[in-house]
């Protein structure tokens, strides 16, 4: 080391953005992080209640032979499917021509959004003028460990540049510090689709199932320590406060790195901070979206958003809007997309949106012609995701 300060890629992006926008830099100079809402012990008690209730609900739904998560799937014949897609390019070495192509495709397919890094937001906003395709910007990508002030600045810069949606990476290291998940293969989902799905299957099959003793930890004396829920909440609530609705905020959990209990803790804190979505994965660390994780997150989002007898008539999330679930990372085919949507995801983050739409249209044609849609593109080679399979 030569003493030169090292910066993450996100920090470099933020610095570049602010040197081009000095007025915004000045305005944000005084930004303050919110104070806490509950003590850490109070958070822990609330989180434990959510974990208990949601895992019980998951077990009940499993008893329904897989029908517990049968949501209506939008058809490629209407705008329903295209409006679930966040058309995504997040590679650091993305070139201008790729971003232009992303926007052109989003315009033609009428996707919900294009999802890009901060330096591309303004360009995408310009490219998409006159359409109802919005621009989503990732924040804290892809590690999530940047300090809250850096994330706040990045979020505000994205909104100032015209982003309507923010895909914010959770600082999940705060959750895993005391209670690491079982080791799973950590490989990039930028590998071939087949490798990714195989890895996803391996990881899912090797992780403890919801409701088992293993997921209900804690695992050891040392791991009994409560994670700093308060720090996570403060970060989420501060970003929400500075980027209020209608800016849509999705919290990326990086589910492959978390246990089911940690996923539920993150969902609880996202709902408490009034975020709009919980999202599975960055697509850059470990396997991407899996069906069991989406089912778990959908169950949690419903529990946390809805006034029910089981949660005492008091939703954790205020404002009367339902928290939604975005499945992302490794969603490469219509078959993948259909499974995620049927499980209750309402948004898909994918770099394969155009392909998914093409396959979706073929499925509609095949159905109209009275044929069963082809299964040749099925990427889930493992039957553990089959309908009715135990979690
Ligand atoms: O959020 C989006 C992901 O980065 C997209 O991942 P993917 O390239 O595996 O579709």
mmCIF file of C-alpha atoms and ligand atoms in Angstrom:
data_model
loop_
_atom_site.group_PDB
_atom_site.id
_atom_site.type_symbol
_atom_site.label_atom_id
_atom_site.label_comp_id
_atom_site.label_asym_id
_atom_site.label_seq_id
_atom_site.Cartn_x
_atom_site.Cartn_y
_atom_site.Cartn_z
ATOM 1 C CA UNK A 1 0.000 0.000 0.000
ATOM 2 C CA UNK A 2 1.409 3.435 -0.909
ATOM 3 C CA UNK A 3 -0.850 5.405 1.468
ATOM 4 C CA UNK A 4 -3.230 6.475 -1.342
ATOM 5 C CA UNK A 5 -6.819 6.202 -0.046
ATOM 6 C CA UNK A 6 -8.656 3.243 -1.550
ATOM 7 C CA UNK A 7 -12.215 3.808 -2.743
ATOM 8 C CA UNK A 8 -14.913 1.359 -3.658
ATOM 9 C CA UNK A 9 -16.410 1.578 -7.143
ATOM 10 C CA UNK A 10 -19.564 3.140 -5.655
ATOM 11 C CA UNK A 11 -17.537 5.856 -3.948
ATOM 12 C CA UNK A 12 -15.764 6.632 -7.203
ATOM 13 C CA UNK A 13 -19.129 6.955 -8.979
ATOM 14 C CA UNK A 14 -20.442 9.274 -6.272
ATOM 15 C CA UNK A 15 -17.332 11.456 -6.396
ATOM 16 C CA UNK A 16 -17.565 11.733 -10.186
ATOM 17 C CA UNK A 17 -21.247 12.627 -9.981
ATOM 18 C CA UNK A 18 -20.714 15.310 -7.380
ATOM 19 C CA UNK A 19 -17.789 16.905 -9.137
ATOM 20 C CA UNK A 20 -20.167 17.355 -12.082
ATOM 21 C CA UNK A 21 -22.967 18.597 -9.768
ATOM 22 C CA UNK A 22 -21.349 20.886 -7.160
ATOM 23 C CA UNK A 23 -24.667 22.511 -6.142
ATOM 24 C CA UNK A 24 -26.110 19.169 -5.045
ATOM 25 C CA UNK A 25 -22.907 18.354 -3.207
ATOM 26 C CA UNK A 26 -23.289 21.576 -1.191
ATOM 27 C CA UNK A 27 -26.980 20.919 -0.473
ATOM 28 C CA UNK A 28 -26.159 17.474 0.888
ATOM 29 C CA UNK A 29 -23.321 18.734 3.041
ATOM 30 C CA UNK A 30 -25.622 19.011 6.038
ATOM 31 C CA UNK A 31 -27.551 15.767 5.631
ATOM 32 C CA UNK A 32 -28.065 13.963 8.911
ATOM 33 C CA UNK A 33 -28.737 10.346 9.653
ATOM 34 C CA UNK A 34 -31.965 9.666 11.531
ATOM 35 C CA UNK A 35 -32.003 8.789 15.161
ATOM 36 C CA UNK A 36 -33.290 5.419 16.346
ATOM 37 C CA UNK A 37 -36.908 4.404 16.840
ATOM 38 C CA UNK A 38 -36.555 1.509 19.261
ATOM 39 C CA UNK A 39 -33.731 0.090 21.337
ATOM 40 C CA UNK A 40 -31.958 -2.886 19.865
ATOM 41 C CA UNK A 41 -33.658 -5.181 22.381
ATOM 42 C CA UNK A 42 -37.057 -3.825 21.326
ATOM 43 C CA UNK A 43 -36.204 -4.437 17.681
ATOM 44 C CA UNK A 44 -35.062 -7.957 18.550
ATOM 45 C CA UNK A 45 -38.385 -8.732 20.231
ATOM 46 C CA UNK A 46 -40.369 -7.447 17.245
ATOM 47 C CA UNK A 47 -38.174 -9.276 14.766
ATOM 48 C CA UNK A 48 -38.523 -12.525 16.737
ATOM 49 C CA UNK A 49 -42.318 -12.178 16.636
ATOM 50 C CA UNK A 50 -42.245 -11.677 12.861
ATOM 51 C CA UNK A 51 -39.918 -14.655 12.415
ATOM 52 C CA UNK A 52 -42.189 -16.887 14.481
ATOM 53 C CA UNK A 53 -45.417 -15.818 12.768
ATOM 54 C CA UNK A 54 -44.059 -15.930 9.227
ATOM 55 C CA UNK A 55 -42.394 -19.325 9.632
ATOM 56 C CA UNK A 56 -45.670 -20.702 11.018
ATOM 57 C CA UNK A 57 -47.515 -19.255 8.003
ATOM 58 C CA UNK A 58 -44.920 -20.777 5.641
ATOM 59 C CA UNK A 59 -45.482 -24.195 7.219
ATOM 60 C CA UNK A 60 -49.244 -23.798 6.835
ATOM 61 C CA UNK A 61 -48.891 -22.861 3.189
ATOM 62 C CA UNK A 62 -46.639 -25.859 2.551
ATOM 63 C CA UNK A 63 -49.400 -28.107 3.792
ATOM 64 C CA UNK A 64 -51.516 -26.827 0.925
ATOM 65 C CA UNK A 65 -49.325 -28.872 -1.423
ATOM 66 C CA UNK A 66 -47.595 -25.961 -3.130
ATOM 67 C CA UNK A 67 -50.858 -24.099 -3.730
ATOM 68 C CA UNK A 68 -50.051 -21.734 -0.879
ATOM 69 C CA UNK A 69 -48.163 -19.522 -3.326
ATOM 70 C CA UNK A 70 -50.224 -19.664 -6.495
ATOM 71 C CA UNK A 71 -50.548 -16.071 -7.601
ATOM 72 C CA UNK A 72 -51.892 -14.963 -10.926
ATOM 73 C CA UNK A 73 -49.173 -14.749 -13.562
ATOM 74 C CA UNK A 74 -49.432 -11.872 -16.040
ATOM 75 C CA UNK A 75 -49.525 -12.882 -19.671
ATOM 76 C CA UNK A 76 -47.029 -11.797 -22.321
ATOM 77 C CA UNK A 77 -50.084 -11.057 -24.467
ATOM 78 C CA UNK A 78 -50.836 -7.972 -22.386
ATOM 79 C CA UNK A 79 -48.564 -5.313 -20.895
ATOM 80 C CA UNK A 80 -48.834 -7.252 -17.608
ATOM 81 C CA UNK A 81 -45.619 -9.224 -18.076
ATOM 82 C CA UNK A 82 -43.511 -6.423 -19.541
ATOM 83 C CA UNK A 83 -44.441 -4.154 -16.643
ATOM 84 C CA UNK A 84 -42.947 -6.619 -14.174
ATOM 85 C CA UNK A 85 -39.492 -6.328 -15.776
ATOM 86 C CA UNK A 86 -36.651 -4.103 -14.587
ATOM 87 C CA UNK A 87 -34.413 -4.368 -17.661
ATOM 88 C CA UNK A 88 -30.961 -4.448 -16.145
ATOM 89 C CA UNK A 89 -27.333 -3.681 -17.038
ATOM 90 C CA UNK A 90 -25.107 -3.296 -13.997
ATOM 91 C CA UNK A 91 -21.714 -4.390 -15.284
ATOM 92 C CA UNK A 92 -19.025 -1.915 -14.287
ATOM 93 C CA UNK A 93 -17.582 -1.974 -17.779
ATOM 94 C CA UNK A 94 -20.917 -1.282 -19.510
ATOM 95 C CA UNK A 95 -20.437 0.867 -22.593
ATOM 96 C CA UNK A 96 -22.615 3.722 -23.813
ATOM 97 C CA UNK A 97 -23.830 1.630 -26.748
ATOM 98 C CA UNK A 98 -25.047 -1.059 -24.333
ATOM 99 C CA UNK A 99 -26.955 1.497 -22.284
ATOM 100 C CA UNK A 100 -28.524 2.922 -25.453
ATOM 101 C CA UNK A 101 -29.513 -0.591 -26.523
ATOM 102 C CA UNK A 102 -30.960 -1.270 -23.060
ATOM 103 C CA UNK A 103 -33.171 1.817 -23.333
ATOM 104 C CA UNK A 104 -34.196 1.039 -26.909
ATOM 105 C CA UNK A 105 -35.235 -2.472 -25.874
ATOM 106 C CA UNK A 106 -37.095 -1.156 -22.847
ATOM 107 C CA UNK A 107 -38.935 1.314 -25.077
ATOM 108 C CA UNK A 108 -39.931 -1.404 -27.576
ATOM 109 C CA UNK A 109 -40.973 -3.919 -24.924
ATOM 110 C CA UNK A 110 -42.517 -1.277 -22.674
ATOM 111 C CA UNK A 111 -40.695 -2.579 -19.616
ATOM 112 C CA UNK A 112 -41.304 -1.119 -16.174
ATOM 113 C CA UNK A 113 -37.804 0.286 -15.878
ATOM 114 C CA UNK A 114 -34.201 0.175 -16.890
ATOM 115 C CA UNK A 115 -31.954 -0.533 -13.912
ATOM 116 C CA UNK A 116 -28.464 0.979 -14.112
ATOM 117 C CA UNK A 117 -25.643 2.507 -12.062
ATOM 118 C CA UNK A 118 -25.583 6.196 -11.139
ATOM 119 C CA UNK A 119 -23.396 7.496 -14.002
ATOM 120 C CA UNK A 120 -25.944 6.250 -16.552
ATOM 121 C CA UNK A 121 -29.123 7.567 -14.927
ATOM 122 C CA UNK A 122 -29.268 10.946 -16.673
ATOM 123 C CA UNK A 123 -28.602 9.400 -20.071
ATOM 124 C CA UNK A 124 -31.347 6.807 -19.574
ATOM 125 C CA UNK A 125 -33.823 9.470 -18.445
ATOM 126 C CA UNK A 126 -33.130 11.380 -21.668
ATOM 127 C CA UNK A 127 -33.312 8.264 -23.816
ATOM 128 C CA UNK A 128 -36.673 7.294 -22.318
ATOM 129 C CA UNK A 129 -38.448 10.650 -22.573
ATOM 130 C CA UNK A 130 -41.946 10.241 -23.945
ATOM 131 C CA UNK A 131 -42.332 6.695 -22.603
ATOM 132 C CA UNK A 132 -43.608 5.454 -19.258
ATOM 133 C CA UNK A 133 -40.460 3.387 -18.723
ATOM 134 C CA UNK A 134 -38.807 4.738 -15.576
ATOM 135 C CA UNK A 135 -35.175 4.651 -14.502
ATOM 136 C CA UNK A 136 -34.035 2.656 -11.475
ATOM 137 C CA UNK A 137 -30.595 3.222 -9.972
ATOM 138 C CA UNK A 138 -28.656 0.878 -7.711
ATOM 139 C CA UNK A 139 -27.313 2.306 -4.441
ATOM 140 C CA UNK A 140 -24.494 0.817 -2.377
ATOM 141 C CA UNK A 141 -23.923 -1.730 -5.134
ATOM 142 C CA UNK A 142 -22.975 -4.431 -4.768
ATOM 143 C CA UNK A 143 -21.482 -4.862 -1.325
ATOM 144 C CA UNK A 144 -23.908 -2.771 0.734
ATOM 145 C CA UNK A 145 -21.189 -1.995 3.262
ATOM 146 C CA UNK A 146 -20.575 1.664 2.341
ATOM 147 C CA UNK A 147 -21.284 3.970 5.223
ATOM 148 C CA UNK A 148 -24.762 5.416 5.497
ATOM 149 C CA UNK A 149 -23.676 8.908 4.502
ATOM 150 C CA UNK A 150 -22.206 7.630 1.210
ATOM 151 C CA UNK A 151 -25.406 5.713 0.500
ATOM 152 C CA UNK A 152 -27.531 8.752 1.288
ATOM 153 C CA UNK A 153 -25.515 10.887 -1.081
ATOM 154 C CA UNK A 154 -25.701 8.298 -3.820
ATOM 155 C CA UNK A 155 -29.464 7.916 -3.357
ATOM 156 C CA UNK A 156 -30.098 11.653 -3.485
ATOM 157 C CA UNK A 157 -27.806 12.033 -6.486
ATOM 158 C CA UNK A 158 -29.738 9.323 -8.305
ATOM 159 C CA UNK A 159 -33.065 11.026 -7.612
ATOM 160 C CA UNK A 160 -31.626 14.410 -8.660
ATOM 161 C CA UNK A 161 -30.501 12.811 -11.922
ATOM 162 C CA UNK A 162 -34.053 11.588 -12.558
ATOM 163 C CA UNK A 163 -34.225 8.087 -11.063
ATOM 164 C CA UNK A 164 -37.771 7.134 -10.041
ATOM 165 C CA UNK A 165 -36.663 3.975 -8.251
ATOM 166 C CA UNK A 166 -33.688 3.055 -6.051
ATOM 167 C CA UNK A 167 -32.395 -0.492 -5.642
ATOM 168 C CA UNK A 168 -30.508 -0.206 -2.376
ATOM 169 C CA UNK A 169 -28.179 -2.932 -1.103
ATOM 170 C CA UNK A 170 -28.730 -3.886 2.532
ATOM 171 C CA UNK A 171 -25.646 -3.808 4.725
ATOM 172 C CA UNK A 172 -26.232 -7.500 5.326
ATOM 173 C CA UNK A 173 -22.834 -7.929 6.966
ATOM 174 C CA UNK A 174 -24.471 -6.479 10.098
ATOM 175 C CA UNK A 175 -26.841 -9.463 10.128
ATOM 176 C CA UNK A 176 -24.298 -12.135 9.248
ATOM 177 C CA UNK A 177 -21.684 -10.936 11.730
ATOM 178 C CA UNK A 178 -23.185 -12.860 14.628
ATOM 179 C CA UNK A 179 -24.952 -15.646 12.836
ATOM 180 C CA UNK A 180 -23.240 -16.709 9.627
ATOM 181 C CA UNK A 181 -25.249 -18.820 7.182
ATOM 182 C CA UNK A 182 -24.060 -22.340 6.406
ATOM 183 C CA UNK A 183 -21.281 -22.278 3.823
ATOM 184 C CA UNK A 184 -22.611 -22.305 0.306
ATOM 185 C CA UNK A 185 -20.801 -22.037 -2.992
ATOM 186 C CA UNK A 186 -20.131 -18.374 -3.647
ATOM 187 C CA UNK A 187 -19.828 -17.911 -7.352
ATOM 188 C CA UNK A 188 -20.837 -15.103 -9.583
ATOM 189 C CA UNK A 189 -24.165 -15.394 -11.339
ATOM 190 C CA UNK A 190 -22.413 -13.771 -14.276
ATOM 191 C CA UNK A 191 -21.335 -17.311 -15.181
ATOM 192 C CA UNK A 192 -23.371 -19.257 -17.665
ATOM 193 C CA UNK A 193 -27.054 -19.600 -16.887
ATOM 194 C CA UNK A 194 -26.761 -23.333 -16.398
ATOM 195 C CA UNK A 195 -23.928 -22.952 -13.890
ATOM 196 C CA UNK A 196 -25.887 -20.336 -12.005
ATOM 197 C CA UNK A 197 -29.016 -22.381 -11.713
ATOM 198 C CA UNK A 198 -27.051 -25.469 -10.759
ATOM 199 C CA UNK A 199 -25.315 -23.431 -8.064
ATOM 200 C CA UNK A 200 -28.660 -22.069 -6.903
ATOM 201 C CA UNK A 201 -30.043 -25.551 -6.611
ATOM 202 C CA UNK A 202 -26.995 -26.765 -4.723
ATOM 203 C CA UNK A 203 -27.170 -23.872 -2.297
ATOM 204 C CA UNK A 204 -30.894 -24.245 -1.732
ATOM 205 C CA UNK A 205 -30.604 -27.946 -1.171
ATOM 206 C CA UNK A 206 -27.758 -27.571 1.295
ATOM 207 C CA UNK A 207 -29.273 -24.814 3.376
ATOM 208 C CA UNK A 208 -31.471 -25.569 6.350
ATOM 209 C CA UNK A 209 -35.183 -25.622 5.615
ATOM 210 C CA UNK A 210 -37.534 -23.120 7.190
ATOM 211 C CA UNK A 211 -38.875 -24.227 10.495
ATOM 212 C CA UNK A 212 -36.069 -26.628 11.270
ATOM 213 C CA UNK A 213 -33.997 -26.357 14.396
ATOM 214 C CA UNK A 214 -31.048 -25.094 12.351
ATOM 215 C CA UNK A 215 -32.866 -22.046 10.985
ATOM 216 C CA UNK A 216 -34.370 -21.288 14.311
ATOM 217 C CA UNK A 217 -30.859 -20.925 15.884
ATOM 218 C CA UNK A 218 -29.107 -19.264 17.574
ATOM 219 C CA UNK A 219 -26.172 -21.524 16.875
ATOM 220 C CA UNK A 220 -23.711 -20.787 19.683
ATOM 221 C CA UNK A 221 -23.150 -18.607 22.724
ATOM 222 C CA UNK A 222 -21.188 -16.080 20.708
ATOM 223 C CA UNK A 223 -23.856 -15.933 18.016
ATOM 224 C CA UNK A 224 -26.554 -15.230 20.584
ATOM 225 C CA UNK A 225 -25.595 -11.561 20.464
ATOM 226 C CA UNK A 226 -28.278 -9.423 18.844
ATOM 227 C CA UNK A 227 -27.289 -7.949 15.475
ATOM 228 C CA UNK A 228 -27.363 -4.169 15.337
ATOM 229 C CA UNK A 229 -30.940 -3.915 13.989
ATOM 230 C CA UNK A 230 -31.027 -0.309 15.068
ATOM 231 C CA UNK A 231 -28.145 0.626 12.744
ATOM 232 C CA UNK A 232 -29.870 -1.068 9.815
ATOM 233 C CA UNK A 233 -33.178 0.667 10.554
ATOM 234 C CA UNK A 234 -31.495 4.070 10.880
ATOM 235 C CA UNK A 235 -29.880 3.672 7.463
ATOM 236 C CA UNK A 236 -33.101 2.579 5.768
ATOM 237 C CA UNK A 237 -35.267 5.202 7.460
ATOM 238 C CA UNK A 238 -32.766 7.986 6.671
ATOM 239 C CA UNK A 239 -32.711 7.092 2.977
ATOM 240 C CA UNK A 240 -36.521 6.847 2.966
ATOM 241 C CA UNK A 241 -36.791 10.255 4.646
ATOM 242 C CA UNK A 242 -34.523 11.919 2.085
ATOM 243 C CA UNK A 243 -36.083 10.091 -0.862
ATOM 244 C CA UNK A 244 -39.769 10.053 0.029
ATOM 245 C CA UNK A 245 -42.557 8.439 -1.944
ATOM 246 C CA UNK A 246 -43.238 8.444 -4.927
ATOM 247 C CA UNK A 247 -39.580 7.405 -5.208
ATOM 248 C CA UNK A 248 -39.778 3.634 -5.021
ATOM 249 C CA UNK A 249 -37.155 2.023 -2.785
ATOM 250 C CA UNK A 250 -36.300 -1.666 -3.101
ATOM 251 C CA UNK A 251 -34.032 -3.250 -0.518
ATOM 252 C CA UNK A 252 -31.667 -5.879 -1.956
ATOM 253 C CA UNK A 253 -31.147 -8.505 0.740
ATOM 254 C CA UNK A 254 -28.577 -10.753 -1.051
ATOM 255 C CA UNK A 255 -30.563 -13.758 0.083
ATOM 256 C CA UNK A 256 -27.906 -16.336 -0.827
ATOM 257 C CA UNK A 257 -25.807 -14.930 2.004
ATOM 258 C CA UNK A 258 -28.541 -15.061 4.646
ATOM 259 C CA UNK A 259 -30.411 -17.635 6.685
ATOM 260 C CA UNK A 260 -34.201 -17.622 6.606
ATOM 261 C CA UNK A 261 -34.257 -15.877 9.972
ATOM 262 C CA UNK A 262 -31.926 -13.163 8.716
ATOM 263 C CA UNK A 263 -34.103 -12.689 5.617
ATOM 264 C CA UNK A 264 -37.101 -12.206 7.896
ATOM 265 C CA UNK A 265 -35.221 -9.730 10.094
ATOM 266 C CA UNK A 266 -34.318 -7.705 7.005
ATOM 267 C CA UNK A 267 -37.921 -7.839 5.768
ATOM 268 C CA UNK A 268 -39.147 -6.595 9.144
ATOM 269 C CA UNK A 269 -36.756 -3.626 9.104
ATOM 270 C CA UNK A 270 -37.587 -2.780 5.464
ATOM 271 C CA UNK A 271 -41.295 -2.740 6.283
ATOM 272 C CA UNK A 272 -40.686 -0.636 9.391
ATOM 273 C CA UNK A 273 -38.788 1.931 7.319
ATOM 274 C CA UNK A 274 -41.686 1.995 4.846
ATOM 275 C CA UNK A 275 -39.717 0.701 1.878
ATOM 276 C CA UNK A 276 -41.648 -0.438 -1.168
ATOM 277 C CA UNK A 277 -39.969 -3.724 -2.104
ATOM 278 C CA UNK A 278 -37.694 -6.370 -0.732
ATOM 279 C CA UNK A 279 -35.497 -7.784 -3.499
ATOM 280 C CA UNK A 280 -33.583 -11.058 -3.491
ATOM 281 C CA UNK A 281 -30.162 -10.495 -5.059
ATOM 282 C CA UNK A 282 -27.622 -8.246 -6.729
ATOM 283 C CA UNK A 283 -26.731 -10.922 -9.260
ATOM 284 C CA UNK A 284 -23.080 -10.242 -8.390
ATOM 285 C CA UNK A 285 -22.545 -12.271 -5.224
ATOM 286 C CA UNK A 286 -23.590 -15.873 -4.807
ATOM 287 C CA UNK A 287 -26.542 -17.508 -6.498
ATOM 288 C CA UNK A 288 -29.521 -15.332 -7.389
ATOM 289 C CA UNK A 289 -33.249 -15.669 -6.750
ATOM 290 C CA UNK A 290 -34.590 -19.034 -5.633
ATOM 291 C CA UNK A 291 -38.192 -20.096 -5.350
ATOM 292 C CA UNK A 292 -38.087 -20.887 -1.589
ATOM 293 C CA UNK A 293 -36.622 -17.466 -0.854
ATOM 294 C CA UNK A 294 -39.269 -15.706 -2.929
ATOM 295 C CA UNK A 295 -42.010 -17.698 -1.190
ATOM 296 C CA UNK A 296 -40.570 -16.786 2.201
ATOM 297 C CA UNK A 297 -40.285 -13.097 1.281
ATOM 298 C CA UNK A 298 -43.798 -12.942 -0.177
ATOM 299 C CA UNK A 299 -45.215 -14.471 2.994
ATOM 300 C CA UNK A 300 -43.250 -11.972 5.090
ATOM 301 C CA UNK A 301 -44.247 -8.983 2.952
ATOM 302 C CA UNK A 302 -47.916 -9.902 3.262
ATOM 303 C CA UNK A 303 -47.660 -10.445 7.002
ATOM 304 C CA UNK A 304 -45.836 -7.156 7.534
ATOM 305 C CA UNK A 305 -48.137 -5.103 5.305
ATOM 306 C CA UNK A 306 -51.536 -6.423 6.159
ATOM 307 C CA UNK A 307 -53.856 -5.880 9.013
ATOM 308 C CA UNK A 308 -54.592 -9.403 10.150
ATOM 309 C CA UNK A 309 -55.801 -11.073 13.280
ATOM 310 C CA UNK A 310 -52.528 -12.992 13.485
ATOM 311 C CA UNK A 311 -50.406 -9.860 13.768
ATOM 312 C CA UNK A 312 -52.735 -8.191 16.182
ATOM 313 C CA UNK A 313 -54.413 -5.911 13.682
ATOM 314 C CA UNK A 314 -51.430 -3.629 13.452
ATOM 315 C CA UNK A 315 -49.291 -3.758 10.318
ATOM 316 C CA UNK A 316 -45.591 -3.041 10.841
ATOM 317 C CA UNK A 317 -45.551 -1.073 7.621
ATOM 318 C CA UNK A 318 -47.593 2.120 7.570
ATOM 319 C CA UNK A 319 -49.187 4.066 4.762
ATOM 320 C CA UNK A 320 -51.671 1.410 3.669
ATOM 321 C CA UNK A 321 -49.480 0.200 0.783
ATOM 322 C CA UNK A 322 -48.330 -3.359 0.481
ATOM 323 C CA UNK A 323 -44.613 -4.137 0.476
ATOM 324 C CA UNK A 324 -43.806 -6.122 -2.689
ATOM 325 C CA UNK A 325 -41.138 -8.640 -3.697
ATOM 326 C CA UNK A 326 -38.654 -8.399 -6.573
ATOM 327 C CA UNK A 327 -36.908 -11.581 -7.765
ATOM 328 C CA UNK A 328 -33.518 -10.896 -9.333
ATOM 329 C CA UNK A 329 -30.343 -12.665 -10.335
ATOM 330 C CA UNK A 330 -30.405 -15.724 -12.591
ATOM 331 C CA UNK A 331 -33.956 -15.157 -13.865
ATOM 332 C CA UNK A 332 -33.167 -16.046 -17.457
ATOM 333 C CA UNK A 333 -36.220 -17.640 -19.099
ATOM 334 C CA UNK A 334 -40.003 -17.372 -19.244
ATOM 335 C CA UNK A 335 -40.140 -20.532 -17.149
ATOM 336 C CA UNK A 336 -37.969 -18.903 -14.434
ATOM 337 C CA UNK A 337 -40.055 -15.732 -14.627
ATOM 338 C CA UNK A 338 -43.353 -17.602 -14.450
ATOM 339 C CA UNK A 339 -42.268 -19.489 -11.327
ATOM 340 C CA UNK A 340 -41.214 -16.316 -9.551
ATOM 341 C CA UNK A 341 -44.410 -14.458 -10.473
ATOM 342 C CA UNK A 342 -46.579 -17.406 -9.531
ATOM 343 C CA UNK A 343 -44.841 -17.440 -6.132
ATOM 344 C CA UNK A 344 -45.965 -13.847 -5.620
ATOM 345 C CA UNK A 345 -43.048 -11.724 -6.870
ATOM 346 C CA UNK A 346 -44.419 -8.650 -8.651
ATOM 347 C CA UNK A 347 -41.144 -7.447 -10.168
ATOM 348 C CA UNK A 348 -38.285 -9.228 -11.927
ATOM 349 C CA UNK A 349 -34.739 -7.861 -12.113
ATOM 350 C CA UNK A 350 -33.117 -9.443 -15.121
ATOM 351 C CA UNK A 351 -30.670 -8.917 -17.934
ATOM 352 C CA UNK A 352 -32.709 -11.407 -20.009
ATOM 353 C CA UNK A 353 -35.925 -9.394 -20.295
ATOM 354 C CA UNK A 354 -36.105 -9.444 -24.080
ATOM 355 C CA UNK A 355 -35.612 -13.206 -24.175
ATOM 356 C CA UNK A 356 -38.207 -13.718 -21.456
ATOM 357 C CA UNK A 357 -40.745 -11.660 -23.431
ATOM 358 C CA UNK A 358 -40.042 -13.653 -26.605
ATOM 359 C CA UNK A 359 -40.522 -16.932 -24.791
ATOM 360 C CA UNK A 360 -43.613 -15.598 -23.035
ATOM 361 C CA UNK A 361 -45.175 -14.686 -26.376
ATOM 362 C CA UNK A 362 -44.359 -18.142 -27.752
ATOM 363 C CA UNK A 363 -46.059 -19.679 -24.710
ATOM 364 C CA UNK A 364 -49.167 -17.575 -25.400
ATOM 365 C CA UNK A 365 -49.179 -18.682 -29.058
ATOM 366 C CA UNK A 366 -48.704 -22.305 -28.083
ATOM 367 C CA UNK A 367 -51.548 -22.089 -25.614
ATOM 368 C CA UNK A 368 -53.810 -20.454 -28.214
ATOM 369 C CA UNK A 369 -52.930 -23.272 -30.615
ATOM 370 C CA UNK A 370 -53.894 -25.772 -27.913
ATOM 371 C CA UNK A 371 -50.345 -27.003 -27.329
ATOM 372 C CA UNK A 372 -48.559 -27.331 -24.029
ATOM 373 C CA UNK A 373 -45.845 -24.648 -23.851
ATOM 374 C CA UNK A 374 -42.407 -26.103 -24.599
ATOM 375 C CA UNK A 375 -40.126 -26.948 -21.691
ATOM 376 C CA UNK A 376 -36.892 -26.819 -23.656
ATOM 377 C CA UNK A 377 -35.733 -23.648 -21.947
ATOM 378 C CA UNK A 378 -36.398 -24.881 -18.453
ATOM 379 C CA UNK A 379 -33.268 -24.003 -16.519
ATOM 380 C CA UNK A 380 -34.156 -25.444 -13.129
ATOM 381 C CA UNK A 381 -32.686 -28.863 -13.659
ATOM 382 C CA UNK A 382 -33.498 -29.971 -10.161
ATOM 383 C CA UNK A 383 -37.003 -31.022 -9.153
ATOM 384 C CA UNK A 384 -36.733 -29.503 -5.678
ATOM 385 C CA UNK A 385 -38.718 -26.540 -7.011
ATOM 386 C CA UNK A 386 -41.540 -28.737 -8.279
ATOM 387 C CA UNK A 387 -45.032 -27.761 -7.227
ATOM 388 C CA UNK A 388 -45.986 -29.165 -3.895
ATOM 389 C CA UNK A 389 -42.401 -29.917 -2.889
ATOM 390 C CA UNK A 390 -41.521 -29.349 0.756
ATOM 391 C CA UNK A 391 -39.685 -26.088 1.446
HETATM 392 O O1 LIG B 1 -30.923 -7.003 -10.324
HETATM 393 C C1 LIG B 1 -30.523 -7.525 -11.289
HETATM 394 C C2 LIG B 1 -29.465 -8.493 -11.517
HETATM 395 O O2 LIG B 1 -28.177 -7.933 -11.488
HETATM 396 C C3 LIG B 1 -29.694 -9.142 -12.829
HETATM 397 O O3 LIG B 1 -29.042 -10.348 -12.824
HETATM 398 P P1 LIG B 1 -28.975 -11.287 -14.095
HETATM 399 O O4 LIG B 1 -27.927 -10.702 -15.008
HETATM 400 O O5 LIG B 1 -28.591 -12.600 -13.544
HETATM 401 O O6 LIG B 1 -30.306 -11.282 -14.785
#
